[in-house]
Coordinates of C-alpha atoms in Angstrom, one line a residue:
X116 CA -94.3 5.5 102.4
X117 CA -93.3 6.4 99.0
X118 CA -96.1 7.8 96.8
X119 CA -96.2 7.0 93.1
X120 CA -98.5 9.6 90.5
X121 CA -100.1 7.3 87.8
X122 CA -101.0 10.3 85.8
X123 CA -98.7 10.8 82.9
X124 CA -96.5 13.6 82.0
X125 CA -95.6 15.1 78.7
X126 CA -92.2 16.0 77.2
X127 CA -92.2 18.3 74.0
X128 CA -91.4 14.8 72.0
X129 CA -94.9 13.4 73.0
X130 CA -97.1 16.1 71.1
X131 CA -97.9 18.1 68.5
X132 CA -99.6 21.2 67.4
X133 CA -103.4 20.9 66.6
X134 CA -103.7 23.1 63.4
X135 CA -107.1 25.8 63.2
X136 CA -109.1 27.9 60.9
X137 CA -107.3 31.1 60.4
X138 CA -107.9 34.2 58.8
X139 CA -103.9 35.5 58.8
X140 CA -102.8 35.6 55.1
X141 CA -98.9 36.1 55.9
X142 CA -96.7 35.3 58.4
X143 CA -95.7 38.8 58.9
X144 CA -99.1 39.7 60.0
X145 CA -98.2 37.8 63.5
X146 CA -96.7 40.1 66.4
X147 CA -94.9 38.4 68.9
X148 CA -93.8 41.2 71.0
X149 CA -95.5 40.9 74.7
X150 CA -96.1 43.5 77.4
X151 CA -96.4 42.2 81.2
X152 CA -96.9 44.1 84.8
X153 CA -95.2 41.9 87.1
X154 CA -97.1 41.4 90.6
X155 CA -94.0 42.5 93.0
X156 CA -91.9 44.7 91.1
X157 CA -95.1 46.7 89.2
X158 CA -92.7 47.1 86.3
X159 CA -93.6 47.3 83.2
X160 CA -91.6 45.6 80.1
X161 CA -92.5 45.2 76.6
X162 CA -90.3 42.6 73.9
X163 CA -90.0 39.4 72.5
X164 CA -90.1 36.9 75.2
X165 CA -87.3 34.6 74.5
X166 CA -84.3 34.9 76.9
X167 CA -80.7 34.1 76.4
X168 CA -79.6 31.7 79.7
X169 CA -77.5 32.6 82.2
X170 CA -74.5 30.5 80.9
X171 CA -71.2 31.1 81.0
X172 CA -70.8 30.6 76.7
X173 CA -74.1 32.0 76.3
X174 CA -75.2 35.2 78.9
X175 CA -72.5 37.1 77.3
X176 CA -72.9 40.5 76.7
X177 CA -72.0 40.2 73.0
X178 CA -75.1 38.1 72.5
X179 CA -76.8 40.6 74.2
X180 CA -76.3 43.2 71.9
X181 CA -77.3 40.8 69.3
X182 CA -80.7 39.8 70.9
X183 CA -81.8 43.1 72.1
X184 CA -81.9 44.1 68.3
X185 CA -84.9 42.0 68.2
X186 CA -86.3 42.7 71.9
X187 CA -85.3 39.5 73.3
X188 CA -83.8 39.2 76.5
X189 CA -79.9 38.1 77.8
X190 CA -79.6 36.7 81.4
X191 CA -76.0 37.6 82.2
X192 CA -73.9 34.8 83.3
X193 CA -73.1 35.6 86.8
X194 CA -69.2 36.1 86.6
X195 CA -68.7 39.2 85.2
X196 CA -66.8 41.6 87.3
X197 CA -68.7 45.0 88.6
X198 CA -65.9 46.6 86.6
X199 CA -66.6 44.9 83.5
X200 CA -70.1 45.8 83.9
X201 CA -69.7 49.6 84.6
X202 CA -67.5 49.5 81.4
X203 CA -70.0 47.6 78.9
X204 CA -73.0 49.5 80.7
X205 CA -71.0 52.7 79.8
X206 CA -70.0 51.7 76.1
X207 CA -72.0 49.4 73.8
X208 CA -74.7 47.9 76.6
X209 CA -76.2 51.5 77.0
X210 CA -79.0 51.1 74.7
X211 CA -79.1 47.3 75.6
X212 CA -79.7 47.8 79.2
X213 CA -84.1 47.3 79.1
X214 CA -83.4 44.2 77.7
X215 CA -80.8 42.5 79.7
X216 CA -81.2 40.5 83.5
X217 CA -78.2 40.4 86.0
X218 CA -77.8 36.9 87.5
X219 CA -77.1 36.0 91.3
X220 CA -76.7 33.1 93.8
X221 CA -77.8 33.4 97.0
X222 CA -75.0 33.5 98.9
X223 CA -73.9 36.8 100.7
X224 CA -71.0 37.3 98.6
X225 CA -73.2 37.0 95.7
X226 CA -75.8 39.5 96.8
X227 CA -73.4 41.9 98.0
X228 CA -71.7 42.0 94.1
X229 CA -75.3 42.1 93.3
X230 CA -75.4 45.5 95.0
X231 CA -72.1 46.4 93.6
X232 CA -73.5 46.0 90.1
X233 CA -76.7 47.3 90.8
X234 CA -74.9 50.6 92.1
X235 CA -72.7 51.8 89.5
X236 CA -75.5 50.6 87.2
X237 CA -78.7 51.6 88.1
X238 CA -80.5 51.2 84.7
X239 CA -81.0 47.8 85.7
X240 CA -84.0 46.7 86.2
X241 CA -84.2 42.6 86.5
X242 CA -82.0 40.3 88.5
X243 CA -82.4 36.7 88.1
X244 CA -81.6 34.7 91.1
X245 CA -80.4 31.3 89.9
X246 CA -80.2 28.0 92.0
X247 CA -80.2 23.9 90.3
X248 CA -82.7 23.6 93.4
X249 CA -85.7 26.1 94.2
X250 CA -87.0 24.0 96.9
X251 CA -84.6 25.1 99.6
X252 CA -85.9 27.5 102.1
X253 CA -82.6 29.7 102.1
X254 CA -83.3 30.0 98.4
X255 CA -87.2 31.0 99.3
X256 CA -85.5 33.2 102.4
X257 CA -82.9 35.2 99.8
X258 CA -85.6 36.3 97.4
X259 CA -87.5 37.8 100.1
X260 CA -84.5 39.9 101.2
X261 CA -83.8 40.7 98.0
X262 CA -87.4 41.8 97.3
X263 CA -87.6 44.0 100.8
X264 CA -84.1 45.9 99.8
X265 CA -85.2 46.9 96.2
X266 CA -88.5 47.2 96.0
X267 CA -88.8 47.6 92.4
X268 CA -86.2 44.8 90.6
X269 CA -88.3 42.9 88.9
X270 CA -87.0 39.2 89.8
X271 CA -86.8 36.1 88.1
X272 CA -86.1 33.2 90.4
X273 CA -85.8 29.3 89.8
X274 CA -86.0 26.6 89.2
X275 CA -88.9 24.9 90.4
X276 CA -91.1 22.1 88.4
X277 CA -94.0 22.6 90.8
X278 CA -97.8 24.3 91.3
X279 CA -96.9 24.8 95.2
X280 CA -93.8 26.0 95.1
X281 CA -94.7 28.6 92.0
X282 CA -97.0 30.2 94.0
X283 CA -94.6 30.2 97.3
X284 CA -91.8 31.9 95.0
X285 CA -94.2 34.6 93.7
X286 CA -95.3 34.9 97.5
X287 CA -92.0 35.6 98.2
X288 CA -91.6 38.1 96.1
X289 CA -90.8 36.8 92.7
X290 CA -92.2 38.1 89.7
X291 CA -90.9 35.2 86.7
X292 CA -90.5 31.5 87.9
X293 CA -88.1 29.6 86.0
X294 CA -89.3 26.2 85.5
X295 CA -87.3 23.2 84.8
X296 CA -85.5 20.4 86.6
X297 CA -83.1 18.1 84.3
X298 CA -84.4 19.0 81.0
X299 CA -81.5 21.2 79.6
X300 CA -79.0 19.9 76.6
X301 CA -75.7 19.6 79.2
X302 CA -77.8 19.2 82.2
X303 CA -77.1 15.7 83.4
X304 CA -79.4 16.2 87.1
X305 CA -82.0 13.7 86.2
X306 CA -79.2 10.9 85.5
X307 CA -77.1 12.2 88.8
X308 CA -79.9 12.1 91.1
X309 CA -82.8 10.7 88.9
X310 CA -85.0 14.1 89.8
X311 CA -87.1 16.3 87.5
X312 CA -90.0 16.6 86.0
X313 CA -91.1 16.2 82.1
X314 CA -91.0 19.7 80.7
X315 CA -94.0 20.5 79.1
X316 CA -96.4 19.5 82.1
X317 CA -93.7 21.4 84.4
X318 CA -95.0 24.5 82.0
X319 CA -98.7 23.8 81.8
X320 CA -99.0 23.1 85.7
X321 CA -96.5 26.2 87.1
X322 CA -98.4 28.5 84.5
X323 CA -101.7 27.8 85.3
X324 CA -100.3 28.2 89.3
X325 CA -98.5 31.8 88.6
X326 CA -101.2 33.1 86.4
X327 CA -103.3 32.6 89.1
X328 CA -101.3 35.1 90.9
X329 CA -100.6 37.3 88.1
X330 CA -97.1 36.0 88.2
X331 CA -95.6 35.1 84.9
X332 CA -92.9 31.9 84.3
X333 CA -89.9 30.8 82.0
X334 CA -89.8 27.4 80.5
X335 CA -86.2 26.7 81.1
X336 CA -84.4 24.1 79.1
X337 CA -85.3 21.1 76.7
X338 CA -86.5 22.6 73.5
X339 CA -84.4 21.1 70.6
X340 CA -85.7 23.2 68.1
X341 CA -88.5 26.3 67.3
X342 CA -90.8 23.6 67.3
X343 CA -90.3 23.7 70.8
X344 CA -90.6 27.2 71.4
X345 CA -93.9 26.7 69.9
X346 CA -95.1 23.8 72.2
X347 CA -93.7 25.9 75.5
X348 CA -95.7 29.2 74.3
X349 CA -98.8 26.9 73.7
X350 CA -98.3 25.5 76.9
X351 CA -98.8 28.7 78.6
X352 CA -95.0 29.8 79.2
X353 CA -94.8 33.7 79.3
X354 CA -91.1 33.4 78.7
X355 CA -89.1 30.6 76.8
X356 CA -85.0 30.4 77.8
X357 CA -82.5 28.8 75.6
X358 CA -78.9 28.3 76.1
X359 CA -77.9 24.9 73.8
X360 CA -80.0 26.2 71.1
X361 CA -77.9 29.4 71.2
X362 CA -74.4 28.0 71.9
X363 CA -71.9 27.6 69.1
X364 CA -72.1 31.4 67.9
X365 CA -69.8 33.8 67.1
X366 CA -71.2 35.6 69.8
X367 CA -70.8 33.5 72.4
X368 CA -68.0 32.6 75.0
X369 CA -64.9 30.5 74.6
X370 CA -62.5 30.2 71.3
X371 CA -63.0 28.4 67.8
X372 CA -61.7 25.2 68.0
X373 CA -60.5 23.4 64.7
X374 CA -60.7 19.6 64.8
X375 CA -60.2 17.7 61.2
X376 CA -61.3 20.7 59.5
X377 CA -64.3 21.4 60.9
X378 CA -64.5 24.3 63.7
X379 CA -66.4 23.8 67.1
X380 CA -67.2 26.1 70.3
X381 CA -67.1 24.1 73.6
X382 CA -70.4 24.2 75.8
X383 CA -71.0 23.3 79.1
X384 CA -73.6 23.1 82.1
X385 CA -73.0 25.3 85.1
X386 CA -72.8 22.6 87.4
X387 CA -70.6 20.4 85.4
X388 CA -66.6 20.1 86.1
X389 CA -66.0 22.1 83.8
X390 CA -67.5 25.3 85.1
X391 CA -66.5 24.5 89.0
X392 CA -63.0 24.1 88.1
X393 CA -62.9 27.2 86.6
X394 CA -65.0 29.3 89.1
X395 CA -64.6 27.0 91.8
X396 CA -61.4 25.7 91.8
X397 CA -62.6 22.0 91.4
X398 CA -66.1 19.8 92.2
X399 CA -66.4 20.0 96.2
X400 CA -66.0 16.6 97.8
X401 CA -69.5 16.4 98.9
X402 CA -71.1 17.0 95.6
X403 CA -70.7 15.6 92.1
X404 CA -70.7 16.9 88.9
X405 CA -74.2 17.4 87.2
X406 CA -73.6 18.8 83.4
X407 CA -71.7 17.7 80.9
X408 CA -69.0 19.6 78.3
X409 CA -69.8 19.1 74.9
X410 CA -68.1 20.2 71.6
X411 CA -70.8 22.5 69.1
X412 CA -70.1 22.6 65.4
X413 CA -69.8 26.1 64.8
X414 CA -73.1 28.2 63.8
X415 CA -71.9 31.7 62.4
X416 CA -73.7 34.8 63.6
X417 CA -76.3 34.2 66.3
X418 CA -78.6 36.7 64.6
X419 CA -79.6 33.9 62.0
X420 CA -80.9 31.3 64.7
X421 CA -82.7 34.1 66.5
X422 CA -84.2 35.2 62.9
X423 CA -84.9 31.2 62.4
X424 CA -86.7 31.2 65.7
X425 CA -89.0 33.9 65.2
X426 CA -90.3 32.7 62.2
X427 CA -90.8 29.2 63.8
X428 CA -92.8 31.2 66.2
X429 CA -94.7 33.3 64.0
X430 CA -95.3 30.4 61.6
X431 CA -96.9 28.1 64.3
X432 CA -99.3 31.4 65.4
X433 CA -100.4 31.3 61.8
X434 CA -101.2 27.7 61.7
X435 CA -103.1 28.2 64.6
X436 CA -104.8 31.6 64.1
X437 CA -103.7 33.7 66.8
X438 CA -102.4 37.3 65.3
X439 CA -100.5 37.9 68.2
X440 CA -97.9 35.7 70.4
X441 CA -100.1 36.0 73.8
X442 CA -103.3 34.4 71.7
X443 CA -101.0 31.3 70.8
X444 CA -102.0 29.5 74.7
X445 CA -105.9 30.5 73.9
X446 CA -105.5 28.5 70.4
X447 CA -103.5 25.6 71.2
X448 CA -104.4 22.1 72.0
X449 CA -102.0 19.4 71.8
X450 CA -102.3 15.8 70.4
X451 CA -100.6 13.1 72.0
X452 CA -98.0 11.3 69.2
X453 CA -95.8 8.1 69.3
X454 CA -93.8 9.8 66.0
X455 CA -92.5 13.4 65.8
X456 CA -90.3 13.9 62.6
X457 CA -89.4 12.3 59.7
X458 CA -86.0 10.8 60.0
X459 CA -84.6 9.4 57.0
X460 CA -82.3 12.4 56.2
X461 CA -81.1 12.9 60.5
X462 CA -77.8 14.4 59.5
X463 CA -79.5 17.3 57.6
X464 CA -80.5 20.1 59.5
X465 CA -81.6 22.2 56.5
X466 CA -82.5 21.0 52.7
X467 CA -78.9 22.6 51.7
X468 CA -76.7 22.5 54.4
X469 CA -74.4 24.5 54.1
X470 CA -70.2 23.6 56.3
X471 CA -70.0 27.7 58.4
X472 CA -66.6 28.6 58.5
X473 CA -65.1 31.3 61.0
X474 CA -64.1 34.5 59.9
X475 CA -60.1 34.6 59.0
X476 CA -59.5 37.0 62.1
X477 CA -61.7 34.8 64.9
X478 CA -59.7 33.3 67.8
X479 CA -59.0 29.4 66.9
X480 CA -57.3 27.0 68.7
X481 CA -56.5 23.7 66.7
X482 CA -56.9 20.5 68.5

């Protein structure tokens, strides 16, 4: 018989930040810079904890030269060619390398390019196996295989929503659980299947599971704004992941597209039509599509939302008193809300806004 929970789940939108007593006098007192051991791998690695998605538009190794500026992490999109790889790794990724995570399916042409990769560059030292489901038991079977031939890669592996299935991942041989089913800006899984989970109790239950463990997890998708990034640190994530939040840079994939006089980037899921067709060759016959493509007004520099971010995130520490990112759990609690923002002014992002135009020598196609 079906089984219905009574108990509800949270979303970012349904809380808020309690503020506390603090003795910090400036924001620039706050250090946000973690250092974990990870369970399986033993590896040690010290940054900022955000992490650039594994996204076509968005894992691109121009944004990771960008974000590993300020420690933060890029999850390469998983279609780069060993070639490609050997070149950048050999160029301008050299110093970028500790910060950066190659992606894999778990198919066996995909972990045998994994080994490609990892071959001609060894200063690689996370992988990030990447499936919509991390229920399946082929998915549970891969990481173990993957753990048993290198011993040492630290490996983040998703996405799961669950306490039982965060500790059978870390089991396996996972060190980072990526959590989140259907919450991501061009994700369109819960309205394809009507399957997920609400994202900030995903992150306070799978936390609570991996630290248990020692394991460590990534809230994956649905944060709209830094406010979010907030809410996903205080709800215990070790890692936070954007991709929509990052897309529409100047460092991200795909041309500058002028519409009307305004410029755009496109942006799109990796399981929409958009990304089979063009890895894929179209959307199998027994599946259907489940992301959407979206047009982005365009943002400029990545480097400025990043900075934006941080602040956000050093900002809400303050309010709360921690002096340092991994005392922001320890010194949150969260108030249920019916009301998050004022929204008289929604078309204004910023007091000034201000139209971003490309520079005169980007790529543009005019639509």
């Amino acid at each position: 018989m079906p089984f219905v929970e009574t108990e509800v789940k949270l979303d970012f939108k349904d809380v808020l930040i309690r503020p506390k007593r603090s003795s910090l006098a400036s924001r620039a007192q706050v250090s946000l810079e973690r250092t974990y051991t990870f369970p399986n791998s033993k590896q040690t690695w010290s940054g900022v904890p955000i992490i650039a998605a594994n996204m076509d538009t968005i894992g691109t190794f121009q944004v990771a030269e960008v974000l590993a500026k300020r420690k933060c992490i890029t999850a390469m999109h998983k279609h780069y060619t060993v070639d490609e790889w050997k070149a950048w790794a050999a160029g301008p990724g050299r110093e970028v390398l500790p910060y950066v995570a190659v992606s894999t399916g778990i198919l066996e042409k995909d972990i045998d390019k994994l080994a490609e990769i990892l071959k001609v560059v060894p200063q690689l030292k996370m992988v990030c196996i990447d499936v919509a489901n991390g229920y399946s038991e082929a998915f549970v079977n891969c990481i173990r295989d993957v753990r048993k031939r290198w011993p040492e890669l630290t490996i983040m592996a998703g996405n799961v929503v669950t306490k039982e299935m965060t500790e059978e991942l870390i089991f396996s041989g996972a060190d980072i659980i990526k959590v989140g089913i259907g919450p991501g800006s061009v994700c369109t899984t819960r309205k394809q299947t009507g399957v997920g989970y609400p994202q900030l109790s995903a992150v306070l239950e799978c936390a609570d599971a991996a630290h248990g463990l020692g394991g460590r997890i990534v809230s994956d998708g649905g944060c709209t704004c830094p406010g979010d990034l907030c809410k996903a640190f205080g709800g215990g994530a070790d890692f936070v992941m954007l991709g929509g939040m990052l897309a529409g840079h100047d460092e991200c994939g795909g041309e500058i597209m002028e519409e009307g006089g305004q410029y755009f980037k496109v942006f799109y899921g990796m399981s929409s039509d958009t990304a089979m067709k063009k890895h894929a060759g179209g959307v199998a016959e027994y599946r259907s599509s489940e992301g959407k493509t979206v047009k982005v007004p365009y943002r400029g520099p990545i480097d400025e939302t990043i900075r934006d971010c941080l602040g956000g995130l050093r900002s809400a520490c303050t309010y709360v008193g921690a002096s340092e990112l991994k005392e922001l759990s320890k010194r949150t609690t969260f108030i249920r809300v019916t009301q998050q923002l004022n929204t008289v002014f929604t078309d204004s992002t910023k007091a000034n806004p201000v139209k971003v135009e490309p520079p005169p020598d980007a790529k543009r196609v005019k639509v």
